[in-house]
CSV table of C-alpha atoms and ligand atoms in Angstrom, one decimal:
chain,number,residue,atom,x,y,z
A,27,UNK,CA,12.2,11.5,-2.6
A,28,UNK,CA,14.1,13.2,-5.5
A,29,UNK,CA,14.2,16.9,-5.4
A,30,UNK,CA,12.8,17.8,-9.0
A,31,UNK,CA,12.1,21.7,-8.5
A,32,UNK,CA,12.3,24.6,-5.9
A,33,UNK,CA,10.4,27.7,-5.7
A,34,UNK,CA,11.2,30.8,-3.8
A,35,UNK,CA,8.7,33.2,-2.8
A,36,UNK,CA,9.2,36.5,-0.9
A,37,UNK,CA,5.8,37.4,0.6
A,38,UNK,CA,4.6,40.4,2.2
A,39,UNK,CA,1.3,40.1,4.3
A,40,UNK,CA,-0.4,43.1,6.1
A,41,UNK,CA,-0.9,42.3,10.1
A,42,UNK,CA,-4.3,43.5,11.3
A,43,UNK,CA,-2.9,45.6,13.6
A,44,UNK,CA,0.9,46.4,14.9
A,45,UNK,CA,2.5,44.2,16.6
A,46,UNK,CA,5.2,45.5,19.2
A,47,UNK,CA,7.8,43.8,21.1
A,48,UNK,CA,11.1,45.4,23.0
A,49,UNK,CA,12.8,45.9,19.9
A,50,UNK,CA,10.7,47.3,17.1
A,51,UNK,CA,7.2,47.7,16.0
A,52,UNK,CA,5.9,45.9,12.7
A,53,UNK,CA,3.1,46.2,10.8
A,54,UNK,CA,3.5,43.9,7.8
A,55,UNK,CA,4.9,40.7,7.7
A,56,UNK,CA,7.8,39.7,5.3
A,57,UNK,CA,8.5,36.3,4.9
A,58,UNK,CA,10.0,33.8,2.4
A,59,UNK,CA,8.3,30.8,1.7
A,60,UNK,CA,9.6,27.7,0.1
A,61,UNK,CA,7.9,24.8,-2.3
A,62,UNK,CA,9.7,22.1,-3.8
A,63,UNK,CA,8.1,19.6,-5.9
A,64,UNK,CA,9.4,15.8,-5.1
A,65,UNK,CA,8.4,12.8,-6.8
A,66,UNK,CA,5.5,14.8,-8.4
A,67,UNK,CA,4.9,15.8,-4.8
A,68,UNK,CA,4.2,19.1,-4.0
A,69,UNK,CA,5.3,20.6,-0.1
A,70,UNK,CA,5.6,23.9,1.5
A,71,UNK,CA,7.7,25.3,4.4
A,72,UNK,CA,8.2,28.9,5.3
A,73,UNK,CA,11.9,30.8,6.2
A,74,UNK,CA,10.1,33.1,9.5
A,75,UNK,CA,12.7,36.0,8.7
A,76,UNK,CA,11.5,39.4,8.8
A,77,UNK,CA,12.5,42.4,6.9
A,78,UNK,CA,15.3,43.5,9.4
A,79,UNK,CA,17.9,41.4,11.4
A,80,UNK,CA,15.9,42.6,15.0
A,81,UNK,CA,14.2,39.0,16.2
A,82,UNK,CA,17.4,37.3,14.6
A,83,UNK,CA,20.4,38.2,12.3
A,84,UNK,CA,18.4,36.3,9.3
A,85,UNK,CA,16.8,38.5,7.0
A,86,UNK,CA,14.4,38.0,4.0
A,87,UNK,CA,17.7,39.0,1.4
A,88,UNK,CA,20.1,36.5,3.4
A,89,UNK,CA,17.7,34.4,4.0
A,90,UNK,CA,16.9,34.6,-0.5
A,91,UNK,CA,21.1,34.6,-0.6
A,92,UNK,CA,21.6,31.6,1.4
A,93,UNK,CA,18.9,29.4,0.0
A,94,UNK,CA,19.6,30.0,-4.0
A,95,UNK,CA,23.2,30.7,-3.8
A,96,UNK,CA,23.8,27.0,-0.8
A,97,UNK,CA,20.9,25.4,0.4
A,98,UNK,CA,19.2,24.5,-2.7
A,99,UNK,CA,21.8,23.7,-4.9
A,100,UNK,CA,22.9,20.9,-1.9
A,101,UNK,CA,19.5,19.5,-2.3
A,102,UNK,CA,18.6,20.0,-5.8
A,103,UNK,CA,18.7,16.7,-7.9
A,104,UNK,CA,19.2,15.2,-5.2
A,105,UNK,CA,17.6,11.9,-3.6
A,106,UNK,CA,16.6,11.9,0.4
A,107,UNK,CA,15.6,9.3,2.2
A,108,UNK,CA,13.9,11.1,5.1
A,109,UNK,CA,13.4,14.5,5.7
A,110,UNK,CA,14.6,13.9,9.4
A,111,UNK,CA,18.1,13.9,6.8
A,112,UNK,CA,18.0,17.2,5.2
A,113,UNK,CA,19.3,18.9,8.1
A,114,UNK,CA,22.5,16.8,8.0
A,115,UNK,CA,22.9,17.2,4.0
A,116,UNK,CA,22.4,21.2,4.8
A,117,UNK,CA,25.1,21.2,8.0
A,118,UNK,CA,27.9,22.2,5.8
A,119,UNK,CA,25.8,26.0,5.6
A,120,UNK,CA,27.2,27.1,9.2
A,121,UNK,CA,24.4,29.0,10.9
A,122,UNK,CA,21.1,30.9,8.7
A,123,UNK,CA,18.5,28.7,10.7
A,124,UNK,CA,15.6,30.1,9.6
A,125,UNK,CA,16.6,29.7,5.7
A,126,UNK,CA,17.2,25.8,6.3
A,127,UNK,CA,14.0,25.5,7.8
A,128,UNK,CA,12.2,27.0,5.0
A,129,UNK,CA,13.6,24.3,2.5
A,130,UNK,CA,14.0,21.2,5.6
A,131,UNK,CA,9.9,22.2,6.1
A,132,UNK,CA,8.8,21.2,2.8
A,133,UNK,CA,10.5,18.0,2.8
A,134,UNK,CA,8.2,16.8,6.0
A,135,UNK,CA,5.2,17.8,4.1
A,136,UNK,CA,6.2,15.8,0.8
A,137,UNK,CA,7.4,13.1,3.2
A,138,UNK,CA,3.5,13.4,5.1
A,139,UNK,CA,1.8,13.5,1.5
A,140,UNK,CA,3.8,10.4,0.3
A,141,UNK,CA,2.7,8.4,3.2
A,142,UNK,CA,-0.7,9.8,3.3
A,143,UNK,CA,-0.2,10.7,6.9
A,144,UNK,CA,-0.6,14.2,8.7
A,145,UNK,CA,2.3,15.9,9.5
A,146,UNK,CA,1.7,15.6,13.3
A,147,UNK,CA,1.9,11.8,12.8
A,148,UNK,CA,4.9,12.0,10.8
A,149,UNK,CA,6.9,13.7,13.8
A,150,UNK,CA,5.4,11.7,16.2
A,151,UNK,CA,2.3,14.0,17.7
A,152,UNK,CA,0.1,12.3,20.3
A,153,UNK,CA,-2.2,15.1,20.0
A,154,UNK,CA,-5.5,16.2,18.2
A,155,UNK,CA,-6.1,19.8,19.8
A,156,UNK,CA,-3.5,21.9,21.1
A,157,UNK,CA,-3.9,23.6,23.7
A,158,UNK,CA,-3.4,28.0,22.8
A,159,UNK,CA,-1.8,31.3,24.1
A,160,UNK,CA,-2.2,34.3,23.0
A,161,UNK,CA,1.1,36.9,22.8
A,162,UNK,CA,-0.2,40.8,23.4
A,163,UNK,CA,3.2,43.1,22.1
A,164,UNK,CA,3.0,46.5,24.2
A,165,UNK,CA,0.5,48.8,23.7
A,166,UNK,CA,0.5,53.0,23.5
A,167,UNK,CA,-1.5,52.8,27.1
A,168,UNK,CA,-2.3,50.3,29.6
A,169,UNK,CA,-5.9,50.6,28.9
A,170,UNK,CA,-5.2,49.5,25.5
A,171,UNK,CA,-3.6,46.4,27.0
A,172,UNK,CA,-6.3,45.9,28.9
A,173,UNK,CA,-9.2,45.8,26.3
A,174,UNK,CA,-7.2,43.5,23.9
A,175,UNK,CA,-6.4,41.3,26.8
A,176,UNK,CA,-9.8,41.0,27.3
A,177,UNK,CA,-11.2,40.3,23.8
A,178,UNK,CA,-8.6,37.5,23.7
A,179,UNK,CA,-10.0,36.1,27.0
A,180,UNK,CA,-13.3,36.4,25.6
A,181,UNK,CA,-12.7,34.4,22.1
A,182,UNK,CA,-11.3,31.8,24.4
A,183,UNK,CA,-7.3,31.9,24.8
A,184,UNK,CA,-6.2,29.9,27.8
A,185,UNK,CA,-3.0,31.7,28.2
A,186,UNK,CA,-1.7,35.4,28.1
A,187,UNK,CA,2.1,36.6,27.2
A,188,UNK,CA,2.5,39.9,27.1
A,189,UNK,CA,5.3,41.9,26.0
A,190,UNK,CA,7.6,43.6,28.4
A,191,UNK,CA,10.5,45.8,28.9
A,192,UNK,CA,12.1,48.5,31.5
A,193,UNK,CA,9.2,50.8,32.1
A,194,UNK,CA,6.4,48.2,31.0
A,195,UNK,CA,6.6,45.5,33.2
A,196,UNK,CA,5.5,45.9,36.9
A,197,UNK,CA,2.5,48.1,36.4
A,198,UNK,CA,1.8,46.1,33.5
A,199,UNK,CA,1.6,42.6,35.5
A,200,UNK,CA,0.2,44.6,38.8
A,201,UNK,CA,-2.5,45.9,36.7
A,202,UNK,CA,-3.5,42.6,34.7
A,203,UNK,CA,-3.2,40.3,38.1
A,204,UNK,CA,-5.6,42.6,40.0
A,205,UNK,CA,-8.0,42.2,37.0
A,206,UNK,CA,-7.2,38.4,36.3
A,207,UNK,CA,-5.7,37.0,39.4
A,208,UNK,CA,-6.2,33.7,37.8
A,209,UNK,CA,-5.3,33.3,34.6
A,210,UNK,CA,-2.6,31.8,33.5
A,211,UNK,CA,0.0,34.8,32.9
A,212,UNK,CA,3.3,35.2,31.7
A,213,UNK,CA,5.5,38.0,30.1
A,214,UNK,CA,8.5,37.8,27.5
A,215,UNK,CA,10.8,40.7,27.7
A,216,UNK,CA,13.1,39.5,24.2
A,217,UNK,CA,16.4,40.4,25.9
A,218,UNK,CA,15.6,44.0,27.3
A,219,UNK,CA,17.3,43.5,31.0
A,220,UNK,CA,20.7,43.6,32.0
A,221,UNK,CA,22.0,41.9,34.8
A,222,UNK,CA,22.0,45.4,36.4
A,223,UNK,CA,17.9,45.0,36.4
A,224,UNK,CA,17.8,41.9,38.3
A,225,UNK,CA,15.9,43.5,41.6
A,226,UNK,CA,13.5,44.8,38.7
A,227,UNK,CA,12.6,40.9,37.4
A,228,UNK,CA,13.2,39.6,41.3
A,229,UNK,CA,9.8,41.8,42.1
A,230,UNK,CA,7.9,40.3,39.6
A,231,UNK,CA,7.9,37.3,41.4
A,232,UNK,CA,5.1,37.9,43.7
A,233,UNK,CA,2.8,37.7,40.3
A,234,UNK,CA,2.6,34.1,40.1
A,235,UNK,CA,4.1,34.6,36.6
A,236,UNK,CA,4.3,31.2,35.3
A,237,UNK,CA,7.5,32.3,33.5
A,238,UNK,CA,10.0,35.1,32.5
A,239,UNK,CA,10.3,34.8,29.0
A,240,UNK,CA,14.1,35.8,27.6
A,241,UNK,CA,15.1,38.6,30.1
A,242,UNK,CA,18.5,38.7,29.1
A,243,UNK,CA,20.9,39.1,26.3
A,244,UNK,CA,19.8,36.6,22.9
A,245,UNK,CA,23.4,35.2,23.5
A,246,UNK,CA,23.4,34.7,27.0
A,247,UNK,CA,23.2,30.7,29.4
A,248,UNK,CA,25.5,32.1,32.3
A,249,UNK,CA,24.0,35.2,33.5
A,250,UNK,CA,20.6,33.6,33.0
A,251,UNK,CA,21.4,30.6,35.3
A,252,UNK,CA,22.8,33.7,37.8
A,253,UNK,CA,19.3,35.4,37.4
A,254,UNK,CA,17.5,31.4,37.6
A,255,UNK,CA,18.8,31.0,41.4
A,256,UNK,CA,17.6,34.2,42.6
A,257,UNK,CA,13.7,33.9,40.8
A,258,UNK,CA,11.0,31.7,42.4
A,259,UNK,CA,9.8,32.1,38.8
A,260,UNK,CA,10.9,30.1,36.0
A,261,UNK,CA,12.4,31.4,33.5
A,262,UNK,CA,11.7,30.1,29.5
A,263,UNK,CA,14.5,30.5,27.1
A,264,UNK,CA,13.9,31.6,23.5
A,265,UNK,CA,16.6,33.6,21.8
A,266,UNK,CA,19.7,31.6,23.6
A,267,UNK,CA,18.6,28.3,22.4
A,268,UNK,CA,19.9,28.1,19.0
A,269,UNK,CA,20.8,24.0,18.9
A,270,UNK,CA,20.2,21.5,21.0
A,271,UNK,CA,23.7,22.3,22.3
A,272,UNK,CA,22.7,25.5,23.4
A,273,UNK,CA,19.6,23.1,25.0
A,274,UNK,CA,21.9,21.2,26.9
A,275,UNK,CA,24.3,23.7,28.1
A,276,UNK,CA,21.1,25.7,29.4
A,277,UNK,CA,20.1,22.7,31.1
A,278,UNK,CA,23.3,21.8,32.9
A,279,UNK,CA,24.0,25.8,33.9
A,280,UNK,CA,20.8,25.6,35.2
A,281,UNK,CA,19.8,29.2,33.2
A,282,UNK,CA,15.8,28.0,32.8
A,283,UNK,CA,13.4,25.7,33.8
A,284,UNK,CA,11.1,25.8,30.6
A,285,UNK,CA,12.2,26.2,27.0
A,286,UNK,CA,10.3,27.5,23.8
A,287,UNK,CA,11.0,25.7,21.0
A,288,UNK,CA,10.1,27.4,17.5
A,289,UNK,CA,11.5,25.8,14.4
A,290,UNK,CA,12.3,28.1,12.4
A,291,UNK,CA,14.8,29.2,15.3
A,292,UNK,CA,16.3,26.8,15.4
A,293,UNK,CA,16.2,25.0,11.4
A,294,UNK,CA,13.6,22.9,11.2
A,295,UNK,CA,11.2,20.0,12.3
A,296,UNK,CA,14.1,17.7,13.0
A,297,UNK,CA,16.1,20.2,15.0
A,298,UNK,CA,13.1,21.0,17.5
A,299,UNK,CA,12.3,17.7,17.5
A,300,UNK,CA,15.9,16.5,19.0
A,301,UNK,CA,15.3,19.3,21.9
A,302,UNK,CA,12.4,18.2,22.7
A,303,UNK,CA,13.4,14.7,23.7
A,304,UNK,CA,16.4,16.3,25.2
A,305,UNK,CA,14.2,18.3,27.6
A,306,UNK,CA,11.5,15.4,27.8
A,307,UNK,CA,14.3,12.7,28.9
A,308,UNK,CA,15.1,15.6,31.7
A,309,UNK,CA,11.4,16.2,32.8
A,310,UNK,CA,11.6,19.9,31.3
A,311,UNK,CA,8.1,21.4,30.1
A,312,UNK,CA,8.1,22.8,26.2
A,313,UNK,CA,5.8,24.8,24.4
A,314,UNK,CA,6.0,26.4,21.0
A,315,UNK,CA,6.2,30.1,20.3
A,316,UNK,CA,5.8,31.9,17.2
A,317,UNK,CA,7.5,34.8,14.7
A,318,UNK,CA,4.0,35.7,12.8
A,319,UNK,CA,4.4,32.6,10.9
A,320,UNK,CA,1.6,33.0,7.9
A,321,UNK,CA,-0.9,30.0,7.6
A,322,UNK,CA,2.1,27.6,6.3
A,323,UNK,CA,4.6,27.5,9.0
A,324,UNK,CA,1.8,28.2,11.4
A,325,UNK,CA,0.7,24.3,10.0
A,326,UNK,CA,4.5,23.3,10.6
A,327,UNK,CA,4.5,24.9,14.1
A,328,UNK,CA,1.1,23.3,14.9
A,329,UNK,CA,2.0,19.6,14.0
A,330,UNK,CA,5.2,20.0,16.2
A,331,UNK,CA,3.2,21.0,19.0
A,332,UNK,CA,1.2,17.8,19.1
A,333,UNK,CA,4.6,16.3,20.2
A,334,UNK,CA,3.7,14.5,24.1
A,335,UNK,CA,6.3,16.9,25.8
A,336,UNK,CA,4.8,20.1,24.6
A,337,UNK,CA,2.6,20.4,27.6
A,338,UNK,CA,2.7,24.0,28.0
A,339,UNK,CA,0.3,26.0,25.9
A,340,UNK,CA,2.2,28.2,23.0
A,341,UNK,CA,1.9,31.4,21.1
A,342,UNK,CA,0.8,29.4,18.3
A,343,UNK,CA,-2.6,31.1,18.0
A,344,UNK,CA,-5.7,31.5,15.3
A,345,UNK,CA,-4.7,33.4,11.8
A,346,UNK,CA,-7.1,35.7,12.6
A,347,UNK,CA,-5.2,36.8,15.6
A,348,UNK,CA,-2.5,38.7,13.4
A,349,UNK,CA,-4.3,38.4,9.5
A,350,UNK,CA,-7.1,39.5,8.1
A,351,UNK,CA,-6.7,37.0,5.2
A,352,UNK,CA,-4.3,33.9,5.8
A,353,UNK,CA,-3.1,32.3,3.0
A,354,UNK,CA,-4.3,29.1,3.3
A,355,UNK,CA,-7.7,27.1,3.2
A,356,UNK,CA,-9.2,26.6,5.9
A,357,UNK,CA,-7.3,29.4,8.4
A,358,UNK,CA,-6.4,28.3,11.4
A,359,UNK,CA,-9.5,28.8,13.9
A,360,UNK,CA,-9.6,28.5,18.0
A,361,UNK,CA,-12.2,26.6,19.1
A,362,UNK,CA,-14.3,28.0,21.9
A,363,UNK,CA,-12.8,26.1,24.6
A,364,UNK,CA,-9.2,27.7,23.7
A,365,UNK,CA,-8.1,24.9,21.7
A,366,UNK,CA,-6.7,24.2,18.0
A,367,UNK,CA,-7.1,21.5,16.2
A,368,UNK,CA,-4.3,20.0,14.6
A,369,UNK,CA,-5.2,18.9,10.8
A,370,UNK,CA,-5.6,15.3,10.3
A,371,UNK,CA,-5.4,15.5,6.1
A,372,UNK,CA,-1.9,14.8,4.5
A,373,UNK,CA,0.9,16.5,5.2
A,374,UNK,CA,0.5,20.5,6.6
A,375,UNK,CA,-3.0,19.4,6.3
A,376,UNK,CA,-4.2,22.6,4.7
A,377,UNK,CA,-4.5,24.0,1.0
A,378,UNK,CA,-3.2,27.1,-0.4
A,379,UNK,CA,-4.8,30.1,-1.4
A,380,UNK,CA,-3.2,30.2,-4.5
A,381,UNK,CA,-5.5,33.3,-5.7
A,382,UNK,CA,-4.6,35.3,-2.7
A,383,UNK,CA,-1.2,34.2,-2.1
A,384,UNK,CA,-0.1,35.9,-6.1
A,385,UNK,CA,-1.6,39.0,-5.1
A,386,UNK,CA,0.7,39.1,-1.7
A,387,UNK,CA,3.7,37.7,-3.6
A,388,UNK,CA,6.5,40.4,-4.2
A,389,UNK,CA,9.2,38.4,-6.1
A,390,UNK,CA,9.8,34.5,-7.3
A,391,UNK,CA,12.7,32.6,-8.3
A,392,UNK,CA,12.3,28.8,-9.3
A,393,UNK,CA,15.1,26.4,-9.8
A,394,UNK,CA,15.1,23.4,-11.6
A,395,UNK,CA,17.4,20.0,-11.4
A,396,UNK,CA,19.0,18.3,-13.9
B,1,MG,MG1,10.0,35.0,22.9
């Protein structure tokens, strides 16, 4: 496919109600989205940044910097094969994940499109529903948590995550195991513990947590494979799994048991794809997580998750869970049995909402090859 054109977008969507993790609160989402037209073909991918470097380093301005000023000029003009290539034509960018998998994302749905194929095929998917979890962020009170947790059971999500950090975490689980002592439950702490709190995360193992999400630093294998032998609980890695490297070397220190893939952490469709076999090929559970993706990575997400090794379910929940209005045709709905279905149609499988999406739209830039 010849890269003709490439459109940025910075977009700024409204979330339907805050979302809070142990680093900040948010109530908007800011996000960059990315379009290229190949072949007359048009795709779409989305750069998952935010407006601040709190989730990752990447932001919506170095994310708009690295794509207009690197990435697309490397692709621009240019001919690829296979998207599964992109990510080797963009390795001479060291580092800015989430702006490569912007850019790498709409080459898979051009790819899909050209092949009239859904995107899950494309990758490989074995799946036609996935299975969904639902990821509470920490509430003002517990009895907040409790009410939302239970209008989420009620719509049908088969899985809870909540939020966690020093302070909100053993009441928090106590609480929602003595209400739910069988769902399946599991909390994601994004790096709030220290070594030093180890006894703290050791006494949550009496929950039947299915996992610890990311208890310690975004940076960290070794103290986390320290942490791994003393937990009967698994724990998931998120943040420390940049590359399938970092996959590896978490694997062979023994610092998890269960990893959460999510493309844009770690640039793109082909990247997640490599640590999934890794994993698979080791007997290591997946499952995909999510950075309030609008409707269009929330396709890419989807489609990855029909993969065979993601058999745990993932954050990758309905647009109305975080939007009012998504910005694509039809949103993405749960079915009552807590399932999603993953779009059969070309490519992402789902059309724009072109009149909504100019009204959210605070700045474009398009670039045009030779
Ligand atoms: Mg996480």
């Amino acid at each position: 496919m010849r890269i003709e054109q490439v459109e940025l977008r910075y977009v700024r969507l409204p979330l339907k109600r805050h979302f809070e993790t142990s680093f900040r609160r948010t109530q908007e989402r800011h996000t960059v989205l990315v379009t290229v037209w190949a072949d007359g073909v048009e795709g779409w991918g989305e750069s998952p940044v935010e407006d601040g470097p709190w989730f990752s380093y990447e932001t919506v301005e170095t994310a708009w910097h690295v794509l207009r000023e690197f990435l697309v000029p490397l692709l621009l003009g240019q001919t690829v094969e296979r998207a599964a290539d992109a990510w080797d034509l963009m390795a001479r960018v060291r580092g800015h994940p989430m702006a490569k998998t912007g850019l790498e994302e709409t080459l898979w749905d051009v790819e899909a499109r050209q092949k009239g194929v859904s995107l899950a095929q494309l990758l490989g998917g074995v799946r036609e529903r996935i299975v969904c979890g639902v990821s509470v962020g920490i509430q003002d009170t517990l009895a907040d948590l409790v009410s939302q947790v239970e209008g989420y059971l009620a719509q049908g999500y088969r899985r809870v995550k909540v939020k966690i950090k020093p302070g909100w975490d053993l009441d928090v689980v106590q609480e929602l195991r003595q209400r739910w002592p069988n769902i399946p439950l599991m909390v994601d702490a994004n790096s709030a513990y220290t070594p030093a709190d180890a006894d703290r995360l050791v006494a949550l193992d009496g929950w039947d947590l299915l996992m610890i999400e990311q208890p310690l630093a975004h940076d960290d294998l070794y103290e986390h494979s320290l942490l791994q032998r003393r937990l009967r609980t698994p724990i998931c890695l998120d943040e420390s799994i940049p590359s399938p490297n970092h996959a590896r070397a978490a694997l062979e220190l023994g610092s998890c048991r269960i990893i959460n893939i999510k493309p844009g952490r770690v640039g793109g469709l082909a990247q997640a794809r490599r640590i999934h076999d890794l994993c698979q090929n080791r007997g290591v559970p997946v499952w995909c997580g999510g950075l309030l993706e609008t409707g269009i990575g929330r396709a890419h997400n989807v489609a990855i998750s029909a993969l065979p090794n993601y058999t745990l379910p993932g954050d990758v929940s309905a647009s109305d869970r975080y939007y009012e209005r998504d910005i694509v045709l039809p949103p993405f709905r749960l079915n009552p049995d807590g399932t999603m279905d993953v779009p059969r149609g070309p490519g992402i499988g789902v059309e724009i909402d072109r009149p909504f999406l100019e009204t959210v739209t605070v700045r474009r830039e398009t670039f045009r090859g030779l």
